[in-house]
Amino acid sequence: MTTLDLGVVGNCSFSALIDPKGRVVWCCLPRFDGDPVFNALLRGEEDPGEGLFSIELEGLAETEQSYDSNTAVLTTRLHGASGSLEIVDCAPRFFWRDRIFRPQTLVRRVRPISGTPRISIRMRPSFAYGTVRPHRTRGSNHVRYVGPEMTLRLSTDAPIDYVLDETFFNLSAPIDIIIGPDETLEGSVSQIARDFEERTCSYWRNWVSNLALPYEWQDAVIRAAITLKLCTYEPTGAIIAAMTTSIPEAPDSGRTWDYRFCWVRDAFFVVRALNSLGTVQTMENYFRYLMDLVADSDGGHLQPVFGVGRERHLTESIIDNLAGYRGMGPVRCGNQAYEHYQHDVYGNVILGATQIFFDRRIQMKPTITDFRLLETAGEQAYKVHNTPDAGMWELRSRSRVHTSSTLMCWAACDRLAHIAARLGEKARVTYWRERANEIKERILAEAWSEKRKAFMESFGGQTLDASVLLMAEVGFIDPQDPRFVSTVDQLEKTLATGPYMMRYEAADDFGKPEVSFNICAFWRLDALARIGRREQAREIFEALLKTRNPLGMLSEDTHPVTGEMWGNYPQTYSMVGIINGARRLSKPWETVV
């Protein structure tokens, strides 16, 4: 049965998902939101042999999978009656000629580790979302897979005839396979594969060595940090929400969405989490992306989600020929959320840019012109803070004045006041502080429900929503404020099941949610720690870590009964929660060193 126990390899340009049998089941090219040339993940159970790239072991009996320590290089071991083998997968990433080298290339190194394993190489890409089988041509040491808009080249020192015919043969010596653009390799396959792997391992270990880690849960934090880094699209600075489309939020729910785009909201949380570990390059790249978005809006409406190349139109369509994850469609390409009004976007833009005005480590220096540009987003935040929108959960059939949206409008004005103070713009400090105070008073008056003793999901509403937990996280309210403490208590009673946390209690477009939204569970433990219930928060955190897959990854949702992962994968929001939780709850270094 298909699961989300998938390894992730990538290089901040593209990525591939590899299952426990060493099969590449998902890979989009030429970038995250491109054509899934390997799409077995969404083909359903009745079509398991297509849309993948596998190294099949005859008589496979057992598998194991792990990352090389502190890297994004994945090792899969297959064991069977004829012997055992090891597959090492990496997407090359390293410094070359004074810049980052990150080709759209996957390196697969295969070697026997016991006996004489019999293997078959099965390279079965497809194009145009699985509708076009490639035309194949062969060379001395390569096979070309020709599609309507791209051509893949497989170069290998394995027998080409065996690759083309998927013939089983004895793996008596190591072989190497390089998949990438239709370009001739400048050297032997084995030499290039070895060099790419070694230099990629060195890059990631050096990157990890510069992380400011908490004392506890370091392995979990390192894996989360690498995964978040892999979700960045370095050519533009965009950060995707997840690498997949259409993994359902719950079994047979119809809640299938395409998350291969840059949500300004999600990206802010990613940048902040990586910043907390001391890696600021992602923030610099994302700041450029943000400032271009703000400039494009010309002081007007900002949509909540964009393509990784800042594409504005992400027209949503159904891909009928793909059955979906476990046959649970529909499979979607594009996301209608680009048409939404989600007013929290303005706060997330300004929150995402704020640190760059204060952090002395950052080489690029923002200017007063950058501040003036951000002020245009702030003006929009103030203008719309008391108007209905789709909210952060992107409801498609109703509009309200959502508390979380107005909260982020407050954050936009509040942070602009702080930036103005940093720049010595006293008049602008007063201007933005007055607006922030006005919005704050409105939230406190209109979002609080005396009947339910909690802040509600919308102004004048009567239902609970976990997003109000962000009030403490963005500095809106003192965590010890009795109203916030009471809100946490009420949310736990209504939305929590063990360590899990639902998003909201009201039915949405598809009915009442049945799965836990992972980031809400992390917001909960953060709030508990802030109000003084640290031990309870630690217990929840430990329980949430146990819900990760064997490689340390989380998707968007967890089923509170079965513990199974659902939703798109790997989900940046969820991986952010691991970093934030560990930093919030870890014992300080000073107490143990």
Coordinates of C-alpha atoms in Angstrom, one line a residue:
M1 CA 0.0 0.0 0.0
T2 CA 1.2 3.5 -0.9
T3 CA 2.3 5.5 2.2
L4 CA 4.0 8.8 2.9
D5 CA 7.1 7.0 4.3
L6 CA 9.1 8.8 1.6
G7 CA 12.6 10.0 1.5
V8 CA 13.2 13.5 0.1
V9 CA 16.2 14.5 -2.0
G10 CA 16.7 17.8 -3.6
N11 CA 18.9 20.8 -4.2
C12 CA 16.7 23.9 -3.9
S13 CA 15.9 23.7 -7.6
F14 CA 13.9 20.5 -7.8
S15 CA 13.2 17.5 -5.6
A16 CA 12.4 13.8 -5.7
L17 CA 10.5 11.5 -3.3
I18 CA 11.8 8.0 -2.9
D19 CA 9.8 5.2 -1.2
P20 CA 11.2 2.5 1.1
K21 CA 11.9 0.2 -1.9
G22 CA 14.2 2.8 -3.4
R23 CA 11.6 3.8 -6.1
V24 CA 11.4 7.4 -7.3
V25 CA 7.7 7.9 -7.1
W26 CA 7.4 11.7 -7.4
C27 CA 9.6 14.2 -9.2
C28 CA 8.5 17.4 -11.0
L29 CA 10.6 19.1 -13.6
P30 CA 12.0 21.6 -14.4
R31 CA 11.0 22.9 -11.0
F32 CA 8.7 22.1 -8.0
D33 CA 5.5 23.1 -9.8
G34 CA 6.5 21.5 -13.1
D35 CA 5.4 18.3 -14.9
P36 CA 5.6 15.3 -12.5
V37 CA 7.7 13.1 -14.8
F38 CA 7.7 10.5 -12.1
N39 CA 4.1 10.4 -10.8
A40 CA 3.5 6.9 -9.4
L41 CA 2.5 8.4 -6.1
L42 CA -0.7 9.6 -7.6
R43 CA -1.5 6.8 -10.0
G44 CA -3.5 4.7 -7.5
E45 CA -3.0 1.1 -6.5
E46 CA -4.1 -0.3 -9.9
D47 CA -1.2 1.1 -11.9
P48 CA 1.8 0.6 -9.7
G49 CA 4.4 0.0 -12.4
E50 CA 4.3 3.3 -14.3
G51 CA 5.5 6.8 -13.6
L52 CA 8.5 5.6 -11.5
F53 CA 12.2 4.9 -11.6
S54 CA 13.1 1.7 -9.6
I55 CA 16.0 -0.6 -8.9
E56 CA 14.1 -3.8 -8.5
L57 CA 15.7 -6.6 -6.4
E58 CA 14.5 -10.1 -7.3
G59 CA 12.9 -11.8 -4.3
L60 CA 12.8 -8.6 -2.2
A61 CA 12.2 -9.4 1.4
E62 CA 13.2 -6.5 3.5
T63 CA 14.2 -2.8 3.2
E64 CA 15.7 -0.1 5.3
Q65 CA 16.3 3.6 4.6
S66 CA 18.2 6.4 6.3
Y67 CA 20.0 9.7 5.5
D68 CA 23.7 10.0 5.7
S69 CA 24.3 12.0 8.8
N70 CA 23.6 15.7 8.5
T71 CA 22.9 15.6 4.8
A72 CA 20.2 15.3 2.2
V73 CA 21.8 12.2 0.8
L74 CA 19.5 9.2 1.1
T75 CA 20.6 5.5 1.4
T76 CA 18.2 2.7 0.8
R77 CA 19.1 -1.0 1.4
L78 CA 17.3 -3.8 -0.2
H79 CA 17.6 -7.4 1.1
G80 CA 16.5 -10.6 -0.7
A81 CA 17.4 -14.3 -1.2
S82 CA 20.1 -13.5 -3.8
G83 CA 21.8 -10.9 -1.7
S84 CA 21.6 -7.3 -0.6
L85 CA 22.3 -4.0 -2.3
E86 CA 22.5 -0.3 -1.4
I87 CA 21.1 2.7 -3.4
V88 CA 22.5 6.1 -2.6
D89 CA 20.4 9.0 -4.0
C90 CA 21.4 12.6 -4.1
A91 CA 20.5 15.8 -6.0
P92 CA 23.9 17.6 -6.5
R93 CA 24.4 20.8 -4.5
F94 CA 27.7 22.4 -3.8
F95 CA 29.9 25.4 -4.5
W96 CA 31.6 25.4 -7.8
R97 CA 33.3 28.3 -9.5
D98 CA 32.3 30.6 -6.6
R99 CA 28.6 29.9 -6.9
I100 CA 26.1 27.2 -6.0
F101 CA 25.9 24.3 -8.5
R102 CA 22.4 22.8 -8.4
P103 CA 21.6 21.1 -11.7
Q104 CA 18.3 19.3 -12.4
T105 CA 20.1 16.1 -12.0
L106 CA 19.5 13.0 -9.8
V107 CA 22.4 10.7 -9.0
R108 CA 21.7 7.1 -8.1
R109 CA 24.7 4.9 -7.0
V110 CA 24.0 1.2 -6.7
R111 CA 26.4 -1.3 -5.1
P112 CA 26.1 -4.9 -3.8
I113 CA 26.7 -5.3 -0.1
S114 CA 26.3 -9.1 0.2
G115 CA 25.8 -12.1 -2.1
T116 CA 25.1 -11.5 -5.8
P117 CA 21.8 -9.6 -5.9
R118 CA 19.8 -9.8 -9.2
I119 CA 18.3 -6.5 -10.2
S120 CA 16.3 -4.9 -12.9
I121 CA 16.5 -1.2 -13.7
R122 CA 13.0 0.2 -14.6
M123 CA 13.0 3.8 -15.8
R124 CA 9.4 4.7 -16.7
P125 CA 8.9 8.4 -16.8
S126 CA 5.8 10.0 -18.4
F127 CA 5.1 13.5 -19.5
A128 CA 2.1 15.9 -19.5
Y129 CA 0.9 14.7 -16.2
G130 CA 1.1 11.0 -17.2
T131 CA -0.7 11.4 -20.6
V132 CA 2.4 11.0 -22.8
R133 CA 4.8 8.1 -22.9
P134 CA 8.3 9.2 -24.0
H135 CA 9.9 8.2 -27.2
R136 CA 13.2 6.4 -26.4
T137 CA 16.5 6.6 -28.2
R138 CA 19.8 5.0 -27.2
G139 CA 23.4 5.8 -27.2
S140 CA 26.5 3.9 -26.2
N141 CA 26.0 4.7 -22.5
H142 CA 22.8 6.5 -22.3
V143 CA 19.1 6.4 -23.1
R144 CA 17.1 9.5 -24.1
Y145 CA 13.4 9.8 -23.0
V146 CA 11.9 12.4 -25.4
G147 CA 8.7 14.2 -24.5
P148 CA 6.8 17.0 -26.0
E149 CA 8.5 19.8 -24.0
M150 CA 11.5 18.1 -22.4
T151 CA 14.0 15.3 -22.9
L152 CA 15.5 13.3 -20.0
R153 CA 18.8 11.6 -20.4
L154 CA 19.8 8.5 -18.3
S155 CA 23.6 8.0 -18.4
T156 CA 24.9 4.8 -16.8
D157 CA 27.7 2.2 -16.8
A158 CA 25.1 -0.5 -16.6
P159 CA 24.3 -2.4 -19.8
I160 CA 22.1 -0.2 -21.9
D161 CA 20.2 -3.2 -23.3
Y162 CA 19.3 -4.3 -19.8
V163 CA 18.0 -0.8 -19.0
L164 CA 15.9 -0.7 -22.1
D165 CA 14.4 -4.2 -21.7
E166 CA 14.3 -4.1 -17.9
T167 CA 16.2 -7.3 -17.9
F168 CA 17.3 -8.9 -14.6
F169 CA 21.0 -9.2 -14.2
N170 CA 23.6 -10.0 -11.5
L171 CA 24.9 -6.9 -9.7
S172 CA 28.5 -8.1 -9.3
A173 CA 30.0 -4.6 -9.1
P174 CA 28.8 -1.1 -8.4
I175 CA 26.9 0.8 -11.0
D176 CA 26.1 4.5 -11.3
I177 CA 23.1 6.2 -12.9
I178 CA 22.7 9.9 -13.6
I179 CA 19.4 11.3 -14.8
G180 CA 19.1 14.9 -16.0
P181 CA 19.0 17.2 -19.0
D182 CA 19.8 15.9 -22.4
E183 CA 23.5 16.9 -22.2
T184 CA 26.6 14.8 -22.7
L185 CA 28.6 14.2 -19.4
E186 CA 32.1 15.6 -19.3
G187 CA 33.7 12.5 -17.9
S188 CA 32.9 9.0 -16.9
V189 CA 29.5 8.3 -15.2
S190 CA 31.2 6.7 -12.1
Q191 CA 33.7 9.5 -11.6
I192 CA 31.0 12.2 -11.9
A193 CA 28.6 10.3 -9.7
R194 CA 31.2 9.8 -7.0
D195 CA 32.3 13.4 -7.1
F196 CA 28.7 14.8 -7.0
E197 CA 27.9 12.6 -4.0
E198 CA 31.0 13.5 -2.0
R199 CA 30.8 17.2 -2.7
T200 CA 27.0 17.2 -1.9
C201 CA 27.6 15.5 1.4
S202 CA 30.4 18.0 2.2
Y203 CA 28.1 20.9 1.4
W204 CA 25.2 19.7 3.7
R205 CA 27.5 18.8 6.6
N206 CA 29.1 22.3 6.4
W207 CA 25.6 23.9 6.2
V208 CA 24.5 21.9 9.3
S209 CA 27.7 22.8 11.2
N210 CA 26.6 26.4 11.1
L211 CA 23.2 25.9 12.6
A212 CA 22.5 27.2 16.1
L213 CA 20.9 24.1 17.5
P214 CA 19.0 23.7 20.8
Y215 CA 20.5 21.2 23.3
E216 CA 17.7 18.7 23.0
W217 CA 16.2 17.0 20.0
Q218 CA 19.0 18.0 17.7
D219 CA 18.5 15.2 15.1
A220 CA 14.9 16.2 14.7
V221 CA 15.8 19.8 14.3
I222 CA 18.5 19.1 11.8
R223 CA 16.2 17.0 9.6
A224 CA 13.5 19.6 9.8
A225 CA 16.0 22.4 8.9
I226 CA 17.4 20.5 5.9
T227 CA 13.8 19.7 4.7
L228 CA 12.8 23.3 4.9
K229 CA 15.9 24.3 3.0
L230 CA 15.0 21.8 0.3
C231 CA 11.6 23.5 0.0
T232 CA 13.2 26.8 -1.1
Y233 CA 13.4 27.6 -4.8
E234 CA 16.7 29.4 -4.8
P235 CA 16.6 31.0 -8.3
T236 CA 13.9 33.4 -7.1
G237 CA 13.8 33.0 -3.3
A238 CA 10.3 31.5 -3.2
I239 CA 9.4 28.9 -0.6
I240 CA 6.9 26.2 -1.4
A241 CA 4.3 24.9 1.0
A242 CA 5.0 21.2 0.1
M243 CA 6.5 19.2 -2.7
T244 CA 3.3 17.4 -3.7
T245 CA -0.2 18.0 -5.0
S246 CA -3.4 16.3 -4.1
I247 CA -2.5 14.0 -1.2
P248 CA -5.9 14.1 0.6
E249 CA -6.2 15.7 4.0
A250 CA -8.2 12.7 5.1
P251 CA -9.3 9.4 3.5
D252 CA -11.8 9.8 0.7
S253 CA -12.5 13.4 1.8
G254 CA -12.1 15.1 -1.6
R255 CA -9.8 17.6 0.2
T256 CA -7.0 17.5 -2.3
W257 CA -5.0 20.6 -3.1
D258 CA -1.9 21.6 -5.0
Y259 CA 0.7 22.9 -2.5
R260 CA 3.7 23.3 -4.9
F261 CA 3.5 27.1 -4.7
C262 CA 4.6 29.9 -2.4
W263 CA 2.1 30.9 0.2
V264 CA 3.3 34.2 1.7
R265 CA 1.9 33.0 5.1
D266 CA 3.7 29.6 5.1
A267 CA 6.9 31.2 3.8
F268 CA 7.1 33.7 6.7
F269 CA 7.0 30.9 9.2
V270 CA 9.7 29.0 7.3
V271 CA 12.0 32.0 7.2
R272 CA 11.5 32.7 10.9
A273 CA 12.3 29.1 11.8
L274 CA 15.5 29.0 9.8
N275 CA 16.5 32.4 11.1
S276 CA 16.1 31.1 14.7
L277 CA 18.8 28.5 13.8
G278 CA 21.2 31.2 12.5
T279 CA 20.9 30.6 8.8
V280 CA 20.0 34.0 7.2
Q281 CA 20.6 33.4 3.5
T282 CA 17.1 32.1 3.0
M283 CA 15.7 35.3 4.5
E284 CA 17.8 37.4 2.2
N285 CA 16.6 35.5 -0.9
Y286 CA 13.0 35.6 0.3
F287 CA 13.2 39.3 1.1
R288 CA 14.0 40.0 -2.6
Y289 CA 11.1 37.8 -3.6
L290 CA 8.8 39.7 -1.2
M291 CA 9.8 43.1 -2.3
D292 CA 9.1 42.2 -5.9
L293 CA 5.7 41.0 -4.9
V294 CA 4.9 44.2 -3.1
A295 CA 6.2 46.3 -6.0
D296 CA 4.1 44.2 -8.4
S297 CA 1.0 45.0 -6.4
D298 CA 1.6 48.7 -6.7
G299 CA -0.1 49.5 -3.4
G300 CA -3.2 47.4 -4.1
H301 CA -4.5 43.9 -3.4
L302 CA -1.9 41.2 -2.6
Q303 CA -2.9 37.7 -3.4
P304 CA -2.0 35.0 -0.8
V305 CA -0.1 32.6 -3.1
F306 CA 2.1 32.9 -6.1
G307 CA 4.1 30.6 -8.4
V308 CA 7.8 30.1 -7.5
G309 CA 8.6 32.5 -10.4
R310 CA 6.0 35.0 -9.0
E311 CA 3.3 33.8 -11.4
R312 CA 0.0 35.4 -10.5
H313 CA -2.4 33.1 -12.2
L314 CA -2.5 29.5 -10.8
T315 CA -5.6 28.3 -12.6
E316 CA -6.9 25.2 -10.9
S317 CA -7.8 22.2 -13.0
I318 CA -8.5 18.5 -12.5
I319 CA -6.1 15.9 -13.9
D320 CA -8.5 13.1 -14.9
N321 CA -6.0 10.5 -16.0
L322 CA -4.3 10.2 -12.5
A323 CA -6.4 8.3 -10.0
G324 CA -4.9 10.0 -7.0
Y325 CA -3.1 8.9 -3.8
R326 CA -4.5 5.3 -3.2
G327 CA -7.1 6.1 -5.8
M328 CA -8.5 9.0 -3.8
G329 CA -8.8 11.9 -6.2
P330 CA -9.3 14.3 -7.6
V331 CA -5.8 15.2 -8.6
R332 CA -5.5 19.0 -9.0
C333 CA -3.0 21.2 -10.8
G334 CA -3.0 24.9 -9.7
N335 CA -4.8 26.4 -6.8
Q336 CA -7.8 28.6 -6.8
A337 CA -6.6 30.3 -3.6
Y338 CA -4.7 32.8 -5.8
E339 CA -8.1 34.4 -6.4
H340 CA -8.9 34.7 -2.7
Y341 CA -8.8 37.7 -0.5
Q342 CA -6.9 36.6 2.6
H343 CA -6.0 39.7 4.6
D344 CA -3.4 38.1 6.8
V345 CA -1.1 38.3 3.7
Y346 CA -0.1 41.9 4.5
G347 CA 1.1 41.0 8.0
N348 CA 3.0 38.0 6.7
V349 CA 4.8 40.1 4.1
I350 CA 5.9 42.7 6.6
L351 CA 6.7 40.1 9.3
G352 CA 8.8 38.3 6.7
A353 CA 10.8 41.4 6.0
T354 CA 11.1 42.9 9.5
Q355 CA 14.3 41.1 10.7
I356 CA 16.3 42.2 7.7
F357 CA 16.1 45.8 9.1
F358 CA 17.6 44.8 12.4
D359 CA 20.0 41.9 11.9
R360 CA 23.6 43.0 11.6
R361 CA 24.7 39.6 10.1
I362 CA 22.9 40.3 6.8
Q363 CA 25.0 41.6 4.0
M364 CA 22.3 43.3 2.0
K365 CA 21.1 46.6 3.7
P366 CA 17.5 47.6 3.3
T367 CA 16.9 51.2 2.6
I368 CA 14.3 53.8 3.3
T369 CA 12.9 53.1 -0.2
D370 CA 12.3 49.5 1.0
F371 CA 10.5 50.8 4.0
R372 CA 8.3 53.1 1.9
L373 CA 7.4 50.1 -0.3
L374 CA 6.4 48.0 2.8
E375 CA 4.3 50.9 3.9
T376 CA 2.1 50.4 0.9
A377 CA 1.3 46.9 2.1
G378 CA 0.7 48.4 5.6
E379 CA -1.8 50.8 4.1
Q380 CA -3.7 47.9 2.6
A381 CA -3.6 46.1 5.9
Y382 CA -5.2 49.0 7.7
K383 CA -7.7 49.5 4.9
V384 CA -9.0 45.9 5.0
H385 CA -8.5 44.9 8.6
N386 CA -12.2 45.1 9.4
T387 CA -13.6 43.6 6.2
P388 CA -14.5 39.9 5.4
D389 CA -12.1 37.5 3.7
A390 CA -11.6 33.8 3.1
G391 CA -9.3 33.5 6.2
M392 CA -6.1 31.6 6.6
W393 CA -7.9 28.3 6.1
E394 CA -8.9 29.4 2.6
L395 CA -12.7 28.7 2.9
R396 CA -14.2 28.7 -0.5
S397 CA -17.9 29.2 0.2
R398 CA -18.1 31.9 2.9
S399 CA -16.5 35.1 4.0
R400 CA -16.1 36.7 7.5
V401 CA -14.0 39.1 9.4
H402 CA -11.6 36.5 10.6
T403 CA -9.7 37.1 13.8
S404 CA -6.5 35.7 12.5
S405 CA -6.6 37.9 9.5
T406 CA -7.2 41.1 11.5
L407 CA -4.5 39.9 13.9
M408 CA -1.9 39.9 11.1
C409 CA -3.1 43.3 9.9
W410 CA -2.3 44.5 13.4
A411 CA 1.1 42.8 13.1
A412 CA 1.7 44.7 9.8
C413 CA 1.1 48.1 11.5
D414 CA 3.0 47.1 14.7
R415 CA 6.1 46.0 12.9
L416 CA 6.1 49.1 10.6
A417 CA 6.2 51.2 13.7
H418 CA 9.2 49.2 15.0
I419 CA 11.0 49.5 11.6
A420 CA 10.2 53.3 11.5
A421 CA 11.8 53.6 14.9
R422 CA 14.9 51.8 13.7
L423 CA 15.2 54.2 10.8
G424 CA 14.6 57.3 12.9
E425 CA 11.3 58.1 11.2
K426 CA 9.6 59.5 14.3
A427 CA 6.5 60.7 12.5
R428 CA 6.0 57.3 10.9
V429 CA 6.4 55.6 14.3
T430 CA 3.4 57.6 15.6
Y431 CA 1.4 57.0 12.4
W432 CA 1.8 53.2 12.5
R433 CA 1.5 52.9 16.3
E434 CA -1.9 54.7 16.2
R435 CA -3.2 52.3 13.6
A436 CA -1.9 49.3 15.4
N437 CA -3.6 50.4 18.6
E438 CA -6.8 51.0 16.8
I439 CA -6.8 47.5 15.3
K440 CA -5.8 45.9 18.7
E441 CA -8.7 47.6 20.5
R442 CA -11.1 46.3 17.8
I443 CA -9.8 42.7 18.1
L444 CA -10.1 42.7 21.9
A445 CA -13.6 44.1 21.8
E446 CA -15.1 42.1 18.9
A447 CA -13.3 38.7 18.8
W448 CA -13.8 37.9 22.5
S449 CA -16.8 35.9 23.5
E450 CA -17.9 36.3 27.1
K451 CA -20.2 33.3 26.6
R452 CA -17.5 30.9 25.6
K453 CA -14.7 32.6 27.5
A454 CA -12.4 32.6 24.5
F455 CA -11.4 34.6 21.4
M456 CA -13.5 33.4 18.5
E457 CA -12.5 32.6 14.9
S458 CA -14.3 35.7 13.6
F459 CA -15.7 39.0 14.9
G460 CA -19.0 38.3 16.6
G461 CA -18.6 34.6 16.0
Q462 CA -19.3 31.7 18.4
T463 CA -16.9 29.0 17.2
L464 CA -13.4 28.2 18.1
D465 CA -10.3 28.2 15.8
A466 CA -6.7 27.2 16.7
S467 CA -5.3 30.2 14.7
V468 CA -6.1 32.6 17.6
L469 CA -3.1 30.9 19.4
L470 CA -0.9 33.1 17.2
M471 CA -1.9 36.1 19.3
A472 CA 0.8 35.3 21.8
E473 CA 3.3 34.1 19.2
V474 CA 3.3 37.5 17.3
G475 CA 3.3 39.6 20.5
F476 CA -0.3 40.8 20.4
I477 CA -1.2 39.8 23.9
D478 CA 0.6 38.8 27.1
P479 CA 0.4 35.0 27.4
Q480 CA -0.5 35.4 31.1
D481 CA -3.5 37.5 30.2
P482 CA -6.5 35.7 31.7
R483 CA -8.4 36.0 28.4
F484 CA -5.6 34.2 26.5
V485 CA -5.2 31.5 29.2
S486 CA -8.9 30.9 29.1
T487 CA -8.8 30.7 25.3
V488 CA -6.1 28.0 25.5
D489 CA -8.2 26.0 28.0
Q490 CA -11.3 26.2 25.8
L491 CA -9.4 25.2 22.7
E492 CA -7.9 22.2 24.4
K493 CA -11.3 21.0 25.6
T494 CA -12.9 21.4 22.2
L495 CA -10.2 20.8 19.5
A496 CA -7.6 18.6 21.2
T497 CA -7.4 14.8 21.1
G498 CA -4.3 13.7 23.0
P499 CA -1.4 15.5 21.4
Y500 CA -3.4 16.3 18.3
M501 CA -5.3 19.5 17.5
M502 CA -8.0 20.2 15.0
R503 CA -8.0 23.5 13.1
Y504 CA -11.6 24.6 14.0
E505 CA -14.8 23.2 15.3
A506 CA -17.3 24.5 12.7
A507 CA -18.1 22.6 9.5
D508 CA -16.4 23.9 6.4
D509 CA -17.0 23.4 2.7
F510 CA -16.5 19.6 3.1
G511 CA -18.1 19.1 6.5
K512 CA -16.4 18.8 9.9
P513 CA -12.6 18.1 9.7
E514 CA -11.6 14.6 10.9
V515 CA -7.8 15.0 11.1
S516 CA -5.4 16.9 13.2
F517 CA -3.6 19.8 11.5
N518 CA -0.1 19.4 12.6
I519 CA 0.9 23.0 12.9
C520 CA -2.0 23.7 15.2
A521 CA -0.7 21.0 17.6
F522 CA 2.6 22.9 17.7
W523 CA 0.9 26.2 18.2
R524 CA -0.8 24.6 21.2
L525 CA 2.4 23.4 22.9
D526 CA 4.0 26.8 22.2
A527 CA 1.0 28.5 24.0
L528 CA 1.1 26.0 26.9
A529 CA 4.8 26.7 27.4
R530 CA 4.2 30.5 27.3
I531 CA 1.5 30.3 30.0
G532 CA 3.6 28.1 32.3
R533 CA 2.5 24.6 31.5
R534 CA 5.9 23.6 30.2
E535 CA 5.9 19.9 31.3
Q536 CA 2.6 19.3 29.5
A537 CA 4.0 21.0 26.4
R538 CA 7.1 18.7 26.5
E539 CA 4.9 15.6 26.8
I540 CA 2.9 16.8 23.7
F541 CA 6.1 17.6 21.8
E542 CA 7.5 14.1 22.5
A543 CA 4.3 12.5 21.3
L544 CA 4.2 14.6 18.1
L545 CA 7.8 13.6 17.3
K546 CA 6.7 9.9 17.4
T547 CA 4.2 10.6 14.7
R548 CA 6.9 11.4 12.2
N549 CA 7.7 8.9 9.6
P550 CA 10.9 6.8 9.9
L551 CA 13.0 9.5 8.2
G552 CA 11.8 12.2 10.5
M553 CA 9.3 13.9 8.2
L554 CA 5.7 15.1 8.6
S555 CA 3.0 15.8 6.2
E556 CA 0.2 18.3 6.7
D557 CA -2.2 16.2 8.8
T558 CA -2.3 13.3 11.2
H559 CA -5.3 11.1 11.8
P560 CA -5.9 11.2 15.6
V561 CA -7.2 7.6 15.7
T562 CA -4.9 5.8 13.3
G563 CA -1.8 8.1 13.6
E564 CA -1.4 7.9 9.9
M565 CA -0.1 10.9 7.9
W566 CA -2.3 12.6 5.4
G567 CA -2.1 15.8 3.4
N568 CA 0.7 17.1 1.2
Y569 CA 4.2 16.2 1.9
P570 CA 6.6 17.2 3.3
Q571 CA 4.7 20.1 4.8
T572 CA 6.8 23.1 5.6
Y573 CA 4.3 24.3 8.3
S574 CA 4.7 21.0 10.1
M575 CA 8.5 20.9 9.9
V576 CA 8.6 24.5 11.2
G577 CA 6.6 23.3 14.2
I578 CA 9.4 20.8 15.1
I579 CA 12.1 23.6 15.1
N580 CA 9.9 26.0 17.0
G581 CA 8.9 23.4 19.6
A582 CA 12.5 22.2 20.2
R583 CA 13.7 25.7 20.6
R584 CA 10.9 26.7 22.9
L585 CA 11.1 23.6 25.1
S586 CA 14.8 22.5 25.1
K587 CA 16.9 22.7 28.2
P588 CA 19.4 25.5 27.8
W589 CA 23.0 24.6 27.0
E590 CA 24.1 26.4 30.2
T591 CA 22.5 23.8 32.4
V592 CA 24.3 20.8 30.9
V593 CA 27.6 22.1 29.6

